[in-house]
Amino acid sequence: MTADVTDLMKKLVSLCKRRGYVFQSGEIYGGLQSSWDYGPLGVELKKNIEASWWDFMVSTRPDVVGMDSAIITHPDVWKASGHLKNFHDPMVDCMKCKSRFRQDNIEGDSCPECGGSLTEPRDFGLMFKTQMGALEDDSATVYLRPETCQSIFVNFRNIVTATRQKLPFGIAQTGKAFRNEITARNFVFRSREFEQMEMEFFCLPEEAEKWFEFWLDERLKWYRELGLKSGNIRTRRHDEGELAHYANSCFDIEYTFPFATGGWGELEGIANRTDYDLKAHIEESGQDLSFLDQINKAKIIPYVIETSGGVGRTMLAVLLDAYREEVVEGRERIVLGLHRSLAPVKAAVLPLSKKLSGNAMEVFDMIRTLFPVQFDETGSIGKRYRRMDEAGTPFCITYDFDTLDDNCVTIRERDSLDQIRIPVETLAEKLSALMDNGWPAG
Ligand code: GAP
């Protein structure tokens, strides 16, 4: 990593801790490597990202339904999916500097870091295993899911029967996935426990290409709606050698993650999984997972277009995109220019002096049920503005001594620093308009 990259990531990680976005898991015990806990603002941002995804992919679509499956999964699911066979990497360790590498990334037999000798390759399984029930033998082995989508395939027949969907239609779910990543790093970009947002769209085989293009466009649209700068996202087609065993074509949506090799890192994959998964589960389970095509009166195995993204990666992209340092009127400030729909706290009520706290609290009470709002009375007003800028809060409402006479408050907008003064009784309405339409509201 270059100094700039390290610097930006260090600054962001530090802001995340300072403002309560993300903490290292188990920090007081020295920290559990590559495990992250989301703090009060982080959990709101994460929820806002997921809610936006659910809204875009499920609630507003007549042809997509949702589900929420168990994390601990029947072992045969992973036998059928190919994970038990394919989901591991051969690794080598340097005997001198102890660095660990994927064998297929190494040329020659000495360490690329220090030239030391390497161990023989050893297989590292990426699945988290655990035991179900009291017995500790092989029959009790179960797995934490390494992806959410397999439960969608396994429940395909249940969902078709319960909802009477016609092709084409999608099944979506969000939730935790677990991978014993060998090289978990770069903050929440690659961790061992993470959240996925996946949708499997079942269609006629001859329409798969059309839907593939449709969903690629839709997914790009969603990232743009989150406010990511368009120059910072792109799509990239996988070449033959890169394709996963289940896919016949795949595009990644990539973001300019500062640590990524070549400048771009994967945010999400859109893949044509063909009929690979349904067929694999038919074979393993012996159950009929075909679909009765009413038009042709024939049983078919649908093709599947998958969109598969991560909550943590989206959040990291959103934070990197929003982070900026600037000097305003001779003073430095750090701002998270988050889109208002994602901002964890939408507005903060700030009494100019503690003497005004009681009155300002009444204003706070007027709006606190409308949006997530904070009340902050500690420190100078400048410091409080800066805290809110760093947290990404779009609007600050200042209650000053004049308010006692004119019953008006000042709304300050985070990015432009413009201010308007409005009567207290119109505040709720004005804030709602600002949340809907942005600044300045007419
Ligand atoms: N069902 C297909 C699938 O899981 P993937 O490319 O392995 O495909 C999809 O994962 C998405 O899940 C990635 O684009 C990324 O956003 C997220 N993801 C995967 N592994 C991750 C990890 N170790 N940490 C954080 N996010 C991860």
XYZ file of C-alpha atoms and ligand atoms in Angstrom:
469
model
C 0.000 0.000 0.000
C 1.294 3.468 -0.808
C 1.523 6.103 1.926
C -1.584 7.907 0.622
C -3.694 4.756 0.649
C -2.534 3.754 4.107
C -3.164 7.289 5.237
C -6.728 7.461 3.884
C -7.644 4.039 5.261
C -6.069 4.891 8.634
C -8.024 8.131 8.767
C -11.283 6.408 7.863
C -10.782 3.562 10.347
C -9.989 6.136 13.001
C -13.098 8.203 12.184
C -15.207 5.033 12.270
C -14.013 4.315 15.786
C -14.183 7.925 16.984
C -17.755 8.450 15.818
C -19.095 4.986 16.608
C -19.337 3.441 13.144
C -17.090 0.380 13.463
C -14.991 -1.077 16.282
C -12.546 -3.939 16.251
C -14.274 -6.959 17.744
C -12.999 -7.973 21.193
C -10.781 -4.890 21.363
C -10.309 -4.991 25.151
C -8.820 -8.482 24.742
C -6.404 -7.403 22.033
C -8.948 -7.703 19.228
C -10.093 -10.629 17.113
C -8.357 -10.276 13.789
C -10.572 -9.183 10.880
C -13.728 -9.235 12.992
C -15.682 -6.033 13.299
C -18.466 -4.756 15.538
C -20.785 -2.040 14.277
C -21.437 0.823 16.692
C -24.501 3.084 17.043
C -23.922 4.938 13.765
C -22.548 1.906 11.906
C -25.599 -0.197 12.618
C -27.880 2.572 11.326
C -25.832 2.998 8.146
C -25.798 -0.751 7.584
C -29.565 -0.936 8.129
C -30.128 1.973 5.767
C -28.079 0.237 3.050
C -29.951 -3.021 3.528
C -33.331 -1.278 3.637
C -32.522 0.581 0.437
C -31.490 -2.700 -1.224
C -34.645 -4.477 -0.032
C -36.801 -1.638 -1.230
C -35.121 -1.551 -4.640
C -34.928 -5.324 -5.143
C -38.058 -6.628 -3.395
C -40.664 -4.167 -2.089
C -40.981 -2.121 -5.273
C -40.926 -5.126 -7.624
C -43.922 -7.304 -8.474
C -41.640 -10.159 -9.571
C -39.296 -10.615 -6.577
C -40.108 -12.140 -3.179
C -37.947 -12.345 -0.078
C -36.880 -15.001 2.391
C -34.678 -15.410 5.450
C -33.008 -18.762 5.940
C -31.058 -20.484 8.717
C -27.330 -19.808 8.992
C -26.510 -23.327 10.173
C -27.160 -25.442 7.140
C -27.634 -29.102 6.278
C -24.224 -30.462 5.177
C -25.667 -31.970 1.998
C -26.461 -28.461 0.751
C -22.715 -27.798 0.527
C -22.014 -31.188 -0.969
C -24.474 -30.454 -3.761
C -23.326 -26.863 -4.285
C -19.737 -27.983 -4.746
C -18.452 -26.004 -1.762
C -17.184 -29.012 0.168
C -15.178 -30.070 -2.870
C -14.114 -26.727 -4.319
C -14.149 -24.178 -1.529
C -10.577 -24.371 -0.299
C -7.230 -22.858 -1.224
C -3.751 -24.426 -1.155
C -1.525 -22.165 0.966
C 2.205 -21.938 1.597
C 3.962 -20.285 4.555
C 7.360 -18.608 4.556
C 9.540 -20.363 7.131
C 11.589 -17.185 7.658
C 9.148 -14.242 7.824
C 5.981 -16.322 8.444
C 4.005 -14.640 5.655
C 1.277 -16.783 4.099
C 0.399 -16.894 0.402
C -1.974 -18.704 -1.894
C 0.194 -21.169 -3.747
C -1.278 -20.204 -7.131
C -0.225 -16.569 -6.570
C 3.444 -17.505 -6.108
C 6.022 -17.989 -8.817
C 9.014 -20.116 -7.830
C 9.661 -21.665 -4.421
C 10.907 -18.734 -2.372
C 9.030 -16.070 -0.429
C 8.180 -12.958 -2.498
C 8.575 -10.844 0.663
C 11.973 -11.974 1.970
C 13.247 -14.761 -0.291
C 12.882 -17.353 2.503
C 11.969 -21.013 1.910
C 8.322 -21.998 1.717
C 6.493 -24.886 3.361
C 4.728 -27.560 1.322
C 1.246 -26.374 0.298
C -1.531 -27.114 2.780
C -5.238 -26.948 2.081
C -7.234 -24.344 3.939
C -10.964 -25.024 3.974
C -12.968 -21.816 3.752
C -16.089 -23.252 5.394
C -16.751 -22.744 9.107
C -17.622 -26.094 10.606
C -19.498 -26.671 13.821
C -21.412 -29.436 15.584
C -25.108 -29.781 16.097
C -26.364 -31.657 19.149
C -24.461 -33.401 21.913
C -22.471 -35.896 19.835
C -19.106 -34.765 18.571
C -18.674 -37.220 15.723
C -18.786 -36.612 11.958
C -22.543 -37.187 11.818
C -23.002 -34.002 13.888
C -20.973 -31.786 11.540
C -22.855 -28.834 10.096
C -21.645 -25.657 8.381
C -22.213 -21.959 8.727
C -23.328 -20.834 5.293
C -20.538 -19.294 3.172
C -23.142 -17.622 0.937
C -26.851 -16.931 1.370
C -27.996 -18.042 -2.072
C -27.914 -21.821 -1.618
C -30.874 -21.668 0.778
C -32.793 -19.930 -1.985
C -32.172 -22.847 -4.368
C -32.986 -25.369 -1.659
C -36.291 -23.582 -0.950
C -37.163 -23.081 -4.612
C -40.021 -25.586 -4.640
C -41.410 -24.398 -1.289
C -41.551 -20.837 -2.527
C -43.034 -21.672 -5.928
C -45.736 -23.747 -4.232
C -46.470 -21.150 -1.567
C -46.506 -18.064 -3.798
C -47.573 -19.447 -7.210
C -44.897 -17.372 -8.947
C -44.661 -17.536 -12.722
C -41.379 -17.309 -14.584
C -39.507 -15.022 -14.574
C -39.301 -14.213 -10.885
C -36.692 -13.638 -8.217
C -36.060 -14.693 -4.624
C -33.965 -12.369 -2.480
C -32.368 -12.490 0.910
C -29.892 -10.601 3.029
C -27.941 -12.011 5.931
C -24.718 -13.221 7.443
C -22.266 -15.436 5.640
C -19.047 -16.901 7.013
C -15.775 -17.714 5.291
C -12.550 -18.692 6.952
C -10.644 -16.301 4.669
C -6.912 -16.836 4.741
C -6.080 -13.283 3.921
C -8.885 -11.316 5.579
C -7.856 -7.658 5.465
C -8.604 -4.100 4.422
C -11.041 -3.306 7.194
C -14.555 -4.598 6.426
C -13.703 -5.264 2.766
C -12.712 -8.869 3.445
C -13.720 -10.279 6.788
C -14.590 -13.746 8.018
C -18.123 -12.862 9.005
C -20.001 -10.530 6.683
C -23.423 -9.789 5.296
C -24.568 -10.528 1.791
C -27.468 -9.150 -0.231
C -28.349 -11.727 -2.865
C -31.107 -12.199 -5.393
C -31.608 -15.218 -7.641
C -33.762 -14.486 -10.677
C -35.275 -17.602 -12.273
C -36.078 -17.368 -15.970
C -36.436 -19.329 -19.191
C -32.990 -20.400 -20.461
C -33.502 -18.535 -23.738
C -34.206 -15.293 -21.833
C -31.213 -15.531 -19.498
C -28.995 -13.175 -21.492
C -31.700 -10.504 -21.595
C -32.223 -10.668 -17.825
C -28.493 -10.719 -17.203
C -28.183 -7.342 -18.954
C -31.281 -6.028 -17.217
C -29.988 -6.848 -13.744
C -26.510 -5.505 -14.437
C -28.079 -2.148 -15.348
C -30.398 -2.204 -12.340
C -27.607 -2.928 -9.921
C -25.487 -0.092 -11.291
C -28.480 2.181 -10.931
C -28.783 1.250 -7.263
C -25.150 2.083 -6.490
C -25.578 5.433 -8.215
C -28.720 6.137 -6.185
C -26.679 5.615 -3.022
C -24.701 8.642 -4.127
C -21.469 6.900 -5.213
C -19.645 9.109 -7.701
C -20.058 7.615 -11.149
C -16.316 7.909 -11.936
C -15.637 5.658 -8.954
C -17.690 2.668 -10.136
C -17.370 0.506 -13.222
C -18.284 -2.936 -14.522
C -15.808 -5.595 -15.547
C -16.475 -8.868 -17.329
C -14.786 -11.980 -15.880
C -12.521 -13.727 -18.324
C -12.849 -17.499 -18.826
C -10.196 -18.450 -16.283
C -11.784 -16.343 -13.568
C -15.323 -17.735 -13.772
C -16.665 -19.615 -10.743
C -17.463 -23.287 -11.364
C -21.203 -22.542 -11.486
C -21.240 -19.551 -13.852
C -21.141 -19.260 -17.628
C -20.706 -15.495 -17.513
C -20.141 -12.925 -14.798
C -19.656 -9.199 -14.436
C -18.290 -7.513 -11.334
C -19.375 -4.075 -10.285
C -16.175 -2.532 -8.989
C -15.271 0.472 -6.882
C -12.025 2.414 -6.696
C -11.035 0.965 -3.315
C -7.707 2.675 -2.592
C -5.987 -0.565 -1.539
C -7.166 -2.646 -4.518
C -4.597 -4.053 -6.912
C -4.983 -2.164 -10.171
C -7.135 0.439 -8.435
C -10.474 -1.418 -8.605
C -12.035 -3.912 -6.187
C -15.207 -6.011 -6.344
C -18.379 -4.626 -4.831
C -20.806 -7.120 -6.313
C -20.998 -9.972 -8.813
C -23.746 -10.474 -11.388
C -23.617 -14.007 -12.743
C -25.482 -16.271 -15.090
C -25.493 -19.436 -12.951
C -27.413 -21.351 -15.647
C -29.334 -24.339 -14.230
C -26.234 -25.500 -12.356
C -27.552 -25.150 -8.812
C -31.076 -26.481 -9.245
C -29.706 -29.470 -11.155
C -27.072 -30.102 -8.493
C -29.725 -30.085 -5.747
C -32.037 -32.300 -7.803
C -29.239 -34.801 -8.163
C -28.169 -34.718 -4.516
C -31.649 -34.696 -2.954
C -33.494 -36.824 -5.495
C -36.337 -34.260 -5.337
C -38.103 -32.693 -8.275
C -37.140 -28.998 -8.431
C -38.345 -28.460 -11.969
C -40.846 -25.790 -12.942
C -43.992 -26.433 -14.953
C -43.939 -24.030 -17.891
C -47.672 -23.348 -18.318
C -47.313 -22.028 -21.873
C -45.423 -24.978 -23.317
C -46.911 -27.440 -20.806
C -43.442 -28.811 -20.161
C -41.247 -29.224 -17.093
C -38.093 -27.151 -17.290
C -35.157 -26.318 -15.056
C -34.987 -22.508 -15.071
C -31.774 -20.576 -15.564
C -30.687 -18.234 -12.784
C -29.291 -14.729 -12.904
C -27.681 -13.880 -9.595
C -26.888 -10.487 -8.128
C -24.615 -10.875 -5.119
C -23.247 -7.963 -3.120
C -21.927 -7.335 0.382
C -23.246 -4.910 2.975
C -19.783 -4.263 4.468
C -18.196 -3.559 1.098
C -21.008 -1.245 0.096
C -20.664 0.544 3.413
C -16.908 0.894 2.961
C -17.388 2.289 -0.558
C -20.037 4.702 0.692
C -17.767 5.909 3.516
C -14.688 6.286 1.291
C -16.734 8.123 -1.303
C -18.168 10.455 1.304
C -14.956 11.209 3.233
C -13.366 14.587 2.614
C -11.115 17.067 4.361
C -11.427 20.758 3.637
C -10.619 24.183 4.936
C -13.598 26.469 5.439
C -13.089 30.054 6.560
C -9.560 29.219 7.645
C -10.609 26.175 9.698
C -10.065 22.539 8.804
C -12.945 20.166 8.905
C -13.571 16.503 8.095
C -16.900 15.763 6.476
C -18.747 12.581 5.649
C -20.861 13.779 2.750
C -23.261 10.821 3.006
C -26.424 10.857 0.946
C -29.187 12.015 3.290
C -31.089 8.747 2.827
C -28.102 6.813 4.205
C -27.002 9.195 6.947
C -27.444 7.453 10.321
C -28.515 10.671 12.033
C -30.578 13.028 9.906
C -30.474 16.115 12.110
C -29.018 17.376 15.387
C -30.577 19.913 17.695
C -27.921 22.164 19.248
C -28.725 24.767 21.912
C -26.248 27.630 21.617
C -25.844 27.654 25.396
C -26.712 25.124 28.099
C -29.061 27.794 29.475
C -31.252 27.113 26.422
C -31.228 23.315 26.752
C -34.716 23.032 28.237
C -36.317 25.018 25.405
C -34.213 23.294 22.736
C -35.288 19.925 24.113
C -38.885 20.847 23.300
C -37.829 21.367 19.676
C -36.003 18.042 19.780
C -39.166 16.347 21.077
C -41.135 17.795 18.142
C -38.999 15.984 15.554
C -37.397 13.006 17.253
C -40.140 10.587 16.228
C -39.909 11.630 12.571
C -36.258 10.712 11.948
C -33.184 9.615 13.890
C -32.219 12.933 15.540
C -29.590 13.737 18.167
C -29.470 16.358 20.886
C -26.014 17.729 21.693
C -25.335 20.418 24.265
C -21.681 19.729 25.151
C -18.733 21.759 23.899
C -18.566 24.892 21.808
C -21.034 25.216 18.938
C -18.115 24.972 16.463
C -16.990 21.670 17.977
C -20.512 20.326 17.872
C -20.891 21.255 14.181
C -17.629 19.473 13.461
C -18.742 16.333 15.308
C -21.907 16.289 13.216
C -19.966 16.899 9.978
C -17.763 13.908 10.775
C -20.758 11.754 11.590
C -22.313 12.715 8.250
C -25.388 14.437 9.771
C -26.983 16.486 6.964
C -28.743 19.139 9.071
C -27.991 20.955 12.323
C -30.731 22.946 14.032
C -29.439 25.708 16.251
C -31.496 27.126 19.066
C -30.075 30.534 20.067
C -31.039 33.399 22.373
C -33.041 35.112 19.590
C -35.242 32.009 19.432
C -36.673 33.040 22.798
C -38.028 36.206 21.113
C -38.772 35.242 17.497
C -39.490 31.507 17.996
C -37.311 30.736 14.961
C -34.424 28.239 14.655
C -31.536 28.073 12.200
C -31.034 25.060 9.946
C -27.435 24.610 8.767
C -26.727 22.300 5.847
C -23.635 20.099 6.164
C -22.074 20.441 2.679
C -22.813 24.014 1.571
C -22.817 25.380 5.133
C -25.764 27.521 4.022
C -28.239 28.460 6.699
C -31.924 29.312 6.777
C -33.957 30.613 9.675
C -37.487 29.308 10.021
C -40.332 29.356 12.571
C -40.213 26.454 15.009
C -43.777 25.428 14.139
C -42.726 24.755 10.495
C -39.601 22.763 11.403
C -41.065 19.257 11.083
C -42.580 20.050 7.697
C -39.416 21.767 6.462
C -37.160 18.910 7.557
C -39.425 16.365 5.860
C -39.201 18.384 2.637
C -35.423 18.576 2.961
C -35.183 14.836 3.487
C -37.335 14.220 0.402
C -35.915 16.828 -1.971
C -32.517 17.813 -0.640
C -31.130 21.272 -0.095
C -32.366 23.902 -0.664
C -35.997 22.949 -0.167
C -38.357 25.277 -1.977
N -23.330 -16.366 -4.233
C -22.214 -15.846 -4.941
C -21.187 -15.307 -4.068
O -21.225 -15.462 -2.862
P -18.940 -13.973 -4.072
O -18.305 -13.157 -5.154
O -18.114 -14.997 -3.400
O -20.239 -14.608 -4.728
C -20.471 -12.005 -3.325
O -19.516 -12.984 -2.984
C -20.223 -10.708 -2.579
O -20.156 -10.943 -1.172
C -18.899 -10.013 -2.919
O -19.028 -9.231 -4.091
C -18.674 -9.157 -1.699
O -19.429 -7.957 -1.764
C -19.230 -10.034 -0.579
N -18.138 -10.804 0.056
C -17.647 -11.998 -0.332
N -16.668 -12.401 0.507
C -16.537 -11.421 1.445
C -15.697 -11.247 2.604
N -14.825 -12.169 2.965
N -15.843 -10.112 3.333
C -16.756 -9.171 2.994
N -17.576 -9.293 1.921
C -17.470 -10.396 1.161
